[in-house]
Amino acid sequence: MYRDIVEWRGQNPPPASMMIISDQVVRDGDLSWDLARLQQRTQYNLVLAYSKERYDSSSDVLTSGRWEWKKLLGSEDNNNNNRIETRIELSAMLCCKSCNFECQSRVKFRKYLSSYKHARQEYVYPTRSEPDRVTENWGRHYPAAATPEHAAAKILVWWDMFDCPIPEVYDARRVRPSIEAAFRKLGYSGPVSITAYGDFNVTPDHVLRGLTSTGVDVAHTIYDVTYKRMYGDLLEGQESNTTPTNIMVISDTHKIFAFATVGLPQKQKHKLFLAYSCRPYKMLNLLTCAKWLWHSLLEEEVSEERKYIGESESRAMFYSKLCFCDWKGPDYKSRLDDFKTHLLSEEHAQEEYKITAFLELKRKMRNLSLLVQYDREQWREANFSY
């Protein structure tokens, strides 16, 4: 089935619509991983039908409509069903994929399926249960070079400093020019916007100044809510953005971000890039144009003058993602001082404590719920065993 889907896509370029009736398109289904990657490169209008058991399951493949299979069948009256059956009798092609046998007669087809020849062919050439993943080599061969549409498009970088911190002996002023240099090598010259998420209460002052003096925005957060704040900001910035954009995520939570961002290239003309401190053990369903190891990205050659942008020229913004405050005034020193003062304030400390306490309570309640569930199951087994 999947081979035929891929073949049809090759013969029918978009705009075009496809309907797939299968439970294997939901997340972790046999078709989901490869189809999601195909859709990121070439977008078709997809509609799906599932069984009742899988209807509420999420999918990495964006669709314009979906139905529960039995309800879809029940939507036609008997007269329509009769007309459809007559049309099928006249025009439908009946195929055996194991034998490459085709005919249009139901009687002949049933006779063939019960024949010795068919049983023999199916034994020698069994149908594979798993589909051939046509995008499996795209991680190595997918074109990273910029297309004319994306070459001058803006580049948005979302950086998790908990997973990918700045090495101790590294000059923080090199981060921005190193990222820009990596993109320039691939032909991307658009304006770069970088937002760094981290705990800036414990970040050394020279690191904070080094980043912000080169125009890197900083967003204070704590480890447990970093991903949620990053992803929320990423979506907020893209919902109203219909222009082609290059999006880069620097984080080791690549599997979570892959699930979260896989829809962006399917819905809008965005290109995705990743950087991480260690390579994922399994290929992601996210189709990226380039991937870097964090330490190798920081080793990009940059000119000395790119490291020394005067603080007065910096347009860096400061955020507290716990208190939802920001500092965007014209004077860099005032913005920096106000940001640092806020992080040391009682108001900020209380907000941080409330979030930490809530998350701890949530973890305890979850563990308690699991213990109750376990006790209930053990009680049932003990009572039914007698």
Coordinates of N, CA and C in Angstrom, one line a residue, residues 133-329:
R133 N 11.0 2.6 3.8 CA 11.1 4.0 4.1 C 11.9 4.7 3.1
V134 N 11.2 5.5 2.2 CA 11.9 6.1 1.1 C 12.7 7.3 1.5
T135 N 12.5 7.8 2.7 CA 13.2 9.0 3.2 C 14.3 8.7 4.2
E136 N 14.7 7.4 4.3 CA 15.6 7.0 5.3 C 17.0 7.6 5.1
N137 N 17.4 7.8 3.8 CA 18.7 8.4 3.5 C 18.7 9.9 3.4
W138 N 17.5 10.5 3.7 CA 17.5 12.0 3.5 C 18.3 12.7 4.6
G139 N 18.6 12.0 5.7 CA 19.4 12.6 6.7 C 20.8 12.9 6.2
R140 N 21.2 12.1 5.2 CA 22.6 12.3 4.7 C 22.5 13.2 3.4
H141 N 21.4 13.0 2.6 CA 21.4 13.6 1.3 C 20.4 14.7 1.1
Y142 N 19.6 15.1 2.1 CA 18.7 16.1 1.9 C 19.4 17.4 1.7
P143 N 19.0 18.2 0.7 CA 19.8 19.4 0.4 C 19.8 20.5 1.4
A144 N 21.0 20.8 2.0 CA 21.0 21.8 3.0 C 21.2 23.2 2.4
A145 N 21.7 23.3 1.2 CA 22.0 24.6 0.6 C 20.7 25.4 0.5
A146 N 20.8 26.7 0.6 CA 19.6 27.6 0.6 C 19.0 27.7 -0.8
T147 N 17.7 27.6 -0.8 CA 16.9 27.9 -2.1 C 16.8 29.4 -2.2
P148 N 16.5 29.9 -3.4 CA 16.3 31.4 -3.5 C 15.2 31.9 -2.6
E149 N 14.2 31.1 -2.3 CA 13.1 31.5 -1.5 C 13.5 31.7 0.0
H150 N 14.5 30.9 0.4 CA 14.9 31.0 1.8 C 16.3 31.6 2.1
A151 N 17.0 31.9 1.0 CA 18.4 32.5 1.2 C 18.4 33.7 2.0
A152 N 17.5 34.6 1.8 CA 17.5 35.9 2.5 C 16.4 36.0 3.5
A153 N 15.7 34.8 3.8 CA 14.6 34.8 4.8 C 15.2 34.9 6.2
K154 N 14.4 35.4 7.1 CA 14.9 35.5 8.5 C 15.2 34.2 9.1
I155 N 16.1 34.2 10.1 CA 16.5 33.0 10.8 C 16.2 33.2 12.2
L156 N 15.4 32.3 12.8 CA 15.0 32.4 14.2 C 15.6 31.2 14.9
V157 N 16.3 31.5 16.0 CA 17.1 30.5 16.7 C 16.5 30.5 18.2
W158 N 16.2 29.3 18.6 CA 15.7 29.0 20.0 C 16.6 28.1 20.7
W159 N 17.3 28.6 21.7 CA 18.5 28.0 22.3 C 18.2 27.6 23.8
D160 N 18.3 26.3 24.1 CA 18.2 25.8 25.4 C 19.6 25.8 26.1
M161 N 19.9 26.7 27.0 CA 21.2 26.7 27.6 C 21.4 25.7 28.6
F162 N 20.3 25.1 29.1 CA 20.5 24.0 30.1 C 21.1 22.8 29.4
D163 N 20.6 22.4 28.2 CA 21.1 21.3 27.4 C 22.4 21.6 26.7
C164 N 22.5 22.8 26.2 CA 23.7 23.2 25.4 C 24.3 24.5 26.0
P165 N 25.0 24.4 27.1 CA 25.6 25.6 27.7 C 26.9 26.1 27.0
I166 N 27.3 27.2 27.4 CA 28.6 27.8 26.8 C 29.7 27.2 27.6
P167 N 30.7 26.6 26.9 CA 31.9 26.0 27.6 C 32.6 27.1 28.5
E168 N 33.2 26.7 29.6 CA 33.7 27.6 30.6 C 34.8 28.6 29.9
V169 N 35.6 28.0 29.1 CA 36.7 28.9 28.5 C 36.3 29.6 27.2
Y170 N 35.0 29.5 26.9 CA 34.6 30.0 25.6 C 34.1 31.4 25.7
D171 N 34.4 32.3 24.8 CA 34.0 33.7 24.8 C 32.6 33.8 24.3
A172 N 31.7 34.2 25.2 CA 30.3 34.2 24.8 C 30.0 35.1 23.6
R173 N 30.9 36.1 23.4 CA 30.6 37.0 22.2 C 30.8 36.3 20.9
R174 N 31.3 35.0 20.9 CA 31.5 34.3 19.7 C 30.3 33.5 19.3
V175 N 29.3 33.3 20.2 CA 28.1 32.5 19.9 C 27.4 32.9 18.7
R176 N 27.0 34.2 18.7 CA 26.2 34.7 17.6 C 26.9 34.6 16.2
P177 N 28.1 35.2 16.2 CA 28.8 35.1 14.9 C 29.1 33.7 14.4
S178 N 29.3 32.7 15.3 CA 29.5 31.3 15.0 C 28.3 30.8 14.3
I179 N 27.1 31.0 14.8 CA 25.9 30.6 14.3 C 25.6 31.2 12.9
E180 N 25.9 32.5 12.8 CA 25.7 33.2 11.5 C 26.7 32.7 10.5
A181 N 27.9 32.3 10.9 CA 28.9 31.8 9.9 C 28.5 30.4 9.4
A182 N 27.9 29.6 10.3 CA 27.4 28.3 9.9 C 26.3 28.4 8.8
F183 N 25.4 29.4 9.0 CA 24.4 29.6 8.1 C 24.9 30.1 6.7
R184 N 25.8 31.0 6.8 CA 26.4 31.6 5.6 C 27.1 30.6 4.7
K185 N 27.7 29.6 5.4 CA 28.3 28.5 4.6 C 27.3 27.8 3.7
L186 N 26.1 27.7 4.2 CA 25.0 27.0 3.5 C 24.3 28.0 2.5
G187 N 24.6 29.3 2.5 CA 24.0 30.2 1.6 C 22.9 31.0 2.2
Y188 N 22.7 31.0 3.5 CA 21.6 31.7 4.2 C 22.2 33.0 4.7
S189 N 21.6 34.1 4.3 CA 22.2 35.4 4.6 C 21.1 36.3 5.3
G190 N 20.0 35.8 5.7 CA 18.9 36.6 6.3 C 19.3 37.1 7.7
P191 N 18.5 38.0 8.2 CA 18.7 38.5 9.6 C 18.5 37.4 10.6
V192 N 19.4 37.3 11.6 CA 19.4 36.2 12.6 C 18.9 36.8 13.9
S193 N 17.9 36.1 14.5 CA 17.3 36.4 15.8 C 17.6 35.2 16.7
I194 N 18.3 35.4 17.8 CA 18.6 34.3 18.8 C 18.0 34.6 20.1
T195 N 17.3 33.7 20.7 CA 16.7 33.8 22.1 C 17.3 32.6 22.9
A196 N 18.0 33.0 24.0 CA 18.7 32.0 24.8 C 17.8 31.8 26.1
Y197 N 17.5 30.6 26.4 CA 16.7 30.3 27.6 C 17.6 29.6 28.6
G198 N 17.6 30.2 29.8 CA 18.5 29.6 30.9 C 18.2 30.3 32.2
D199 N 18.9 29.8 33.2 CA 18.8 30.4 34.6 C 19.8 31.5 34.7
F200 N 19.4 32.7 34.5 CA 20.4 33.8 34.5 C 20.6 34.4 35.9
N201 N 20.1 33.7 36.9 CA 20.5 34.0 38.3 C 21.8 33.4 38.6
V202 N 22.2 32.3 37.9 CA 23.4 31.6 38.1 C 24.4 31.8 37.0
T203 N 24.0 32.5 35.9 CA 24.9 32.7 34.8 C 25.9 33.8 35.1
P204 N 27.2 33.6 34.9 CA 28.2 34.6 35.2 C 27.9 35.9 34.5
D205 N 28.2 37.0 35.1 CA 27.9 38.3 34.5 C 28.6 38.5 33.2
H206 N 29.9 38.0 33.0 CA 30.6 38.2 31.8 C 29.9 37.4 30.6
V207 N 29.3 36.3 30.9 CA 28.6 35.5 29.9 C 27.3 36.3 29.5
L208 N 26.6 36.8 30.5 CA 25.3 37.5 30.2 C 25.7 38.7 29.3
R209 N 26.7 39.5 29.7 CA 27.1 40.7 29.0 C 27.6 40.3 27.6
G210 N 28.3 39.2 27.5 CA 28.9 38.8 26.2 C 27.8 38.4 25.2
L211 N 26.8 37.7 25.7 CA 25.7 37.3 24.8 C 24.9 38.6 24.4
T212 N 24.4 39.3 25.3 CA 23.5 40.4 25.0 C 24.2 41.6 24.3
S213 N 25.5 41.7 24.5 CA 26.2 42.8 23.8 C 26.2 42.5 22.3
T214 N 26.1 41.2 21.9 CA 26.1 40.9 20.4 C 24.6 40.7 19.9
G215 N 23.7 41.1 20.7 CA 22.3 41.1 20.2 C 21.5 39.9 20.5
V216 N 22.0 39.0 21.3 CA 21.3 37.7 21.7 C 20.3 38.1 22.8
D217 N 19.0 37.8 22.5 CA 17.9 38.0 23.5 C 18.1 36.9 24.6
V218 N 17.8 37.3 25.9 CA 17.9 36.3 26.9 C 16.6 36.2 27.6
A219 N 16.2 34.9 28.0 CA 14.9 34.7 28.6 C 15.1 33.8 29.8
H220 N 14.9 34.4 31.0 CA 15.2 33.7 32.2 C 14.0 32.7 32.5
T221 N 14.4 31.4 32.8 CA 13.4 30.4 33.1 C 14.1 29.4 34.1
I222 N 13.4 28.4 34.5 CA 14.0 27.3 35.2 C 13.9 26.0 34.4
Y223 N 14.7 25.0 34.8 CA 14.8 23.8 33.9 C 13.5 23.1 33.6
D224 N 12.6 23.0 34.6 CA 11.4 22.2 34.5 C 10.4 22.8 33.5
V225 N 10.5 24.1 33.2 CA 9.5 24.7 32.3 C 10.2 25.3 31.0
T226 N 11.4 25.0 30.8 CA 12.1 25.5 29.7 C 11.5 25.1 28.4
Y227 N 11.3 23.8 28.2 CA 10.7 23.3 26.9 C 9.4 24.0 26.7
K228 N 8.5 24.1 27.7 CA 7.2 24.6 27.5 C 7.2 26.1 27.1
R229 N 8.1 26.9 27.7 CA 8.3 28.3 27.3 C 8.8 28.4 25.9
M230 N 9.8 27.6 25.6 CA 10.5 27.7 24.3 C 9.4 27.4 23.2
Y231 N 8.7 26.3 23.4 CA 7.8 25.9 22.4 C 6.6 26.9 22.2
G232 N 6.2 27.4 23.4 CA 5.1 28.4 23.3 C 5.5 29.6 22.5
D233 N 6.7 30.1 22.8 CA 7.2 31.3 22.0 C 7.4 31.0 20.5
L234 N 7.9 29.7 20.2 CA 8.1 29.4 18.8 C 6.8 29.4 18.1
L235 N 5.7 28.8 18.7 CA 4.4 28.7 18.0 C 3.8 30.1 17.9
E236 N 3.9 30.9 19.0 CA 3.4 32.2 19.0 C 3.9 33.1 17.8
G237 N 5.2 32.9 17.6 CA 5.9 33.7 16.5 C 5.6 33.2 15.1
Q238 N 5.1 32.0 15.0 CA 4.8 31.4 13.7 C 3.4 31.3 13.3
E239 N 2.5 31.5 14.2 CA 1.0 31.3 13.9 C 0.6 32.4 12.8
S240 N 1.1 33.6 13.0 CA 0.7 34.6 12.0 C 1.7 34.9 11.0
N241 N 2.8 34.1 10.9 CA 3.8 34.3 10.0 C 3.7 33.3 8.8
T242 N 3.3 33.9 7.6 CA 3.1 33.0 6.4 C 4.3 33.1 5.5
T243 N 5.3 34.0 5.8 CA 6.5 34.1 4.9 C 7.4 33.0 5.2
P244 N 8.2 32.5 4.2 CA 9.2 31.5 4.5 C 10.2 31.9 5.6
T245 N 10.5 31.0 6.5 CA 11.3 31.3 7.6 C 12.3 30.1 7.9
N246 N 13.5 30.4 8.3 CA 14.4 29.3 8.7 C 14.4 29.3 10.3
I247 N 14.1 28.1 10.8 CA 13.9 27.9 12.2 C 15.0 27.0 12.7
M248 N 15.7 27.4 13.8 CA 16.7 26.5 14.4 C 16.4 26.3 15.8
V249 N 16.5 25.0 16.3 CA 16.3 24.7 17.7 C 17.7 24.1 18.2
I250 N 18.2 24.7 19.3 CA 19.4 24.2 19.9 C 19.0 23.6 21.2
S251 N 18.9 22.2 21.3 CA 18.4 21.6 22.5 C 18.7 20.1 22.3
D252 N 18.8 19.4 23.5 CA 18.9 17.9 23.5 C 17.5 17.3 23.5
T253 N 16.4 18.0 23.8 CA 15.1 17.5 23.8 C 14.6 17.4 22.4
H254 N 15.4 16.9 21.5 CA 15.1 16.9 20.0 C 13.9 16.0 19.7
K255 N 13.7 14.9 20.4 CA 12.6 14.1 20.1 C 11.3 14.8 20.4
I256 N 11.2 15.5 21.6 CA 10.0 16.3 21.9 C 9.8 17.4 20.9
F257 N 10.8 18.1 20.6 CA 10.7 19.2 19.6 C 10.3 18.7 18.2
A258 N 10.8 17.5 17.9 CA 10.5 16.9 16.6 C 9.0 16.7 16.5
F259 N 8.4 16.1 17.5 CA 6.9 15.9 17.5 C 6.2 17.2 17.5
A260 N 6.7 18.2 18.2 CA 6.0 19.5 18.3 C 6.1 20.3 17.0
T261 N 7.3 20.3 16.3 CA 7.5 21.2 15.2 C 7.3 20.5 13.8
V262 N 7.0 19.2 13.8 CA 6.9 18.5 12.5 C 5.9 19.0 11.6
G263 N 4.9 19.7 12.2 CA 3.8 20.2 11.4 C 4.1 21.5 10.7
L264 N 5.2 22.3 11.2 CA 5.5 23.6 10.6 C 5.8 23.5 9.1
P265 N 6.7 22.6 8.7 CA 7.0 22.6 7.2 C 5.9 22.0 6.4
Q266 N 4.9 21.3 7.0 CA 3.8 20.8 6.3 C 2.7 21.9 6.1
K267 N 2.7 22.8 7.0 CA 1.7 23.9 7.0 C 2.2 25.2 6.3
Q268 N 3.4 25.5 6.6 CA 4.0 26.7 6.1 C 5.4 26.4 5.5
K269 N 5.9 27.3 4.7 CA 7.2 27.1 4.0 C 8.3 27.4 4.9
H270 N 8.5 26.6 6.0 CA 9.6 26.8 6.9 C 10.7 25.7 6.7
K271 N 11.9 26.1 6.9 CA 13.0 25.1 6.9 C 13.5 25.0 8.3
L272 N 13.8 23.8 8.7 CA 14.2 23.5 10.1 C 15.7 23.1 10.2
F273 N 16.3 23.5 11.3 CA 17.7 23.2 11.6 C 17.8 22.8 13.1
L274 N 18.8 21.9 13.4 CA 18.9 21.4 14.7 C 20.4 21.5 15.1
A275 N 20.6 21.7 16.4 CA 21.9 21.6 17.1 C 21.7 20.9 18.4
Y276 N 22.6 20.0 18.8 CA 22.5 19.3 20.1 C 23.9 19.0 20.6
S277 N 23.9 18.7 21.9 CA 25.2 18.3 22.5 C 25.6 16.9 22.2
C278 N 24.7 16.0 21.9 CA 25.0 14.6 21.5 C 24.0 14.2 20.4
R279 N 24.4 13.3 19.5 CA 23.5 12.9 18.5 C 22.4 12.0 19.0
P280 N 21.2 12.1 18.5 CA 20.1 11.2 18.9 C 20.4 9.8 18.5
Y281 N 20.0 8.8 19.3 CA 20.3 7.4 18.9 C 19.4 6.9 17.8
K282 N 18.3 7.6 17.5 CA 17.4 7.2 16.5 C 17.1 8.4 15.6
M283 N 17.0 8.1 14.3 CA 16.6 9.2 13.3 C 15.3 9.7 13.6
L284 N 15.2 11.1 13.6 CA 13.9 11.7 13.9 C 13.0 11.8 12.7
N285 N 11.7 12.0 12.9 CA 10.8 12.1 11.8 C 10.8 13.6 11.3
L286 N 11.5 14.4 12.0 CA 11.6 15.8 11.6 C 12.6 16.0 10.4
L287 N 12.2 16.5 9.3 CA 13.1 16.7 8.2 C 13.8 18.0 8.3
T288 N 15.1 17.9 8.6 CA 15.9 19.1 8.8 C 16.9 19.3 7.6
C289 N 17.2 20.6 7.4 CA 18.1 20.9 6.3 C 19.6 20.8 6.8
A290 N 19.9 20.9 8.1 CA 21.2 20.7 8.6 C 21.1 20.5 10.1
K291 N 22.1 19.7 10.5 CA 22.2 19.4 12.0 C 23.7 19.6 12.4
W292 N 23.9 20.1 13.6 CA 25.3 20.3 14.1 C 25.4 19.7 15.5
L293 N 26.6 19.3 15.8 CA 26.9 19.1 17.3 C 27.2 20.5 17.8
W294 N 26.7 20.8 19.0 CA 26.9 22.1 19.6 C 28.3 22.6 19.7
H295 N 29.2 21.7 20.1 CA 30.6 22.1 20.3 C 31.3 22.4 18.9
S296 N 30.9 21.7 17.9 CA 31.4 21.9 16.6 C 30.9 23.2 16.0
L297 N 29.6 23.5 16.3 CA 29.0 24.8 15.8 C 29.8 26.0 16.4
L298 N 30.2 25.9 17.7 CA 30.9 27.0 18.3 C 32.3 27.1 17.8
E299 N 32.8 26.1 17.1 CA 34.2 26.2 16.6 C 34.2 26.9 15.2
E300 N 33.1 27.3 14.7 CA 33.1 28.0 13.4 C 34.0 29.2 13.4
E301 N 34.7 29.4 12.3 CA 35.7 30.6 12.2 C 34.9 31.9 12.1
V302 N 35.2 32.8 12.9 CA 34.6 34.1 12.8 C 35.6 35.2 12.9
S303 N 35.3 36.3 12.2 CA 36.3 37.5 12.2 C 36.3 38.1 13.6
E304 N 37.4 38.7 14.0 CA 37.5 39.3 15.3 C 36.5 40.5 15.4
E305 N 36.3 41.2 14.3 CA 35.4 42.4 14.4 C 34.0 42.0 14.7
R306 N 33.6 40.8 14.3 CA 32.2 40.4 14.6 C 32.0 40.1 16.1
K307 N 33.0 39.9 16.8 CA 32.9 39.6 18.2 C 32.7 40.9 19.1
Y308 N 33.1 42.0 18.5 CA 33.2 43.2 19.3 C 32.2 44.2 18.8
I309 N 30.9 44.0 19.1 CA 29.9 44.9 18.8 C 29.7 45.8 20.1
G310 N 29.7 47.1 19.9 CA 29.5 47.9 21.1 C 28.2 47.7 21.8
E311 N 28.3 47.7 23.2 CA 27.0 47.5 24.0 C 26.0 48.5 23.6
S312 N 26.4 49.7 23.3 CA 25.5 50.8 22.9 C 24.7 50.5 21.7
E313 N 25.3 49.6 20.8 CA 24.6 49.2 19.6 C 23.7 48.0 19.7
S314 N 23.8 47.3 20.9 CA 23.0 46.1 21.1 C 21.5 46.4 21.1
R315 N 20.7 45.5 20.5 CA 19.3 45.6 20.5 C 18.7 44.4 21.3
A316 N 19.5 43.8 22.1 CA 19.1 42.6 22.8 C 18.0 42.9 23.8
M317 N 17.0 42.0 23.9 CA 15.9 42.1 24.8 C 16.0 41.1 26.0
F318 N 15.4 41.5 27.1 CA 15.5 40.7 28.3 C 14.1 40.3 28.7
Y319 N 14.0 39.0 29.0 CA 12.6 38.5 29.4 C 12.8 37.6 30.7
S320 N 11.7 37.7 31.5 CA 11.5 36.7 32.6 C 10.3 35.8 32.2
K321 N 10.6 34.6 31.8 CA 9.5 33.7 31.4 C 8.7 33.1 32.5
L322 N 9.1 33.4 33.8 CA 8.4 33.0 34.9 C 7.4 34.1 35.4
C323 N 7.8 35.3 35.3 CA 6.9 36.4 35.7 C 6.2 37.1 34.5
F324 N 6.7 36.7 33.3 CA 6.1 37.2 32.0 C 6.4 38.8 32.0
C325 N 7.6 39.1 32.3 CA 8.0 40.5 32.2 C 9.1 40.7 31.1
D326 N 9.2 41.8 30.5 CA 10.3 42.1 29.5 C 10.8 43.5 29.6
W327 N 12.0 43.6 29.1 CA 12.7 44.9 29.2 C 13.2 45.2 27.8
K328 N 12.6 46.3 27.1 CA 12.9 46.5 25.7 C 13.3 48.0 25.5
G329 N 13.7 48.7 26.5 CA 14.0 50.1 26.3 C 15.2 50.4 25.4

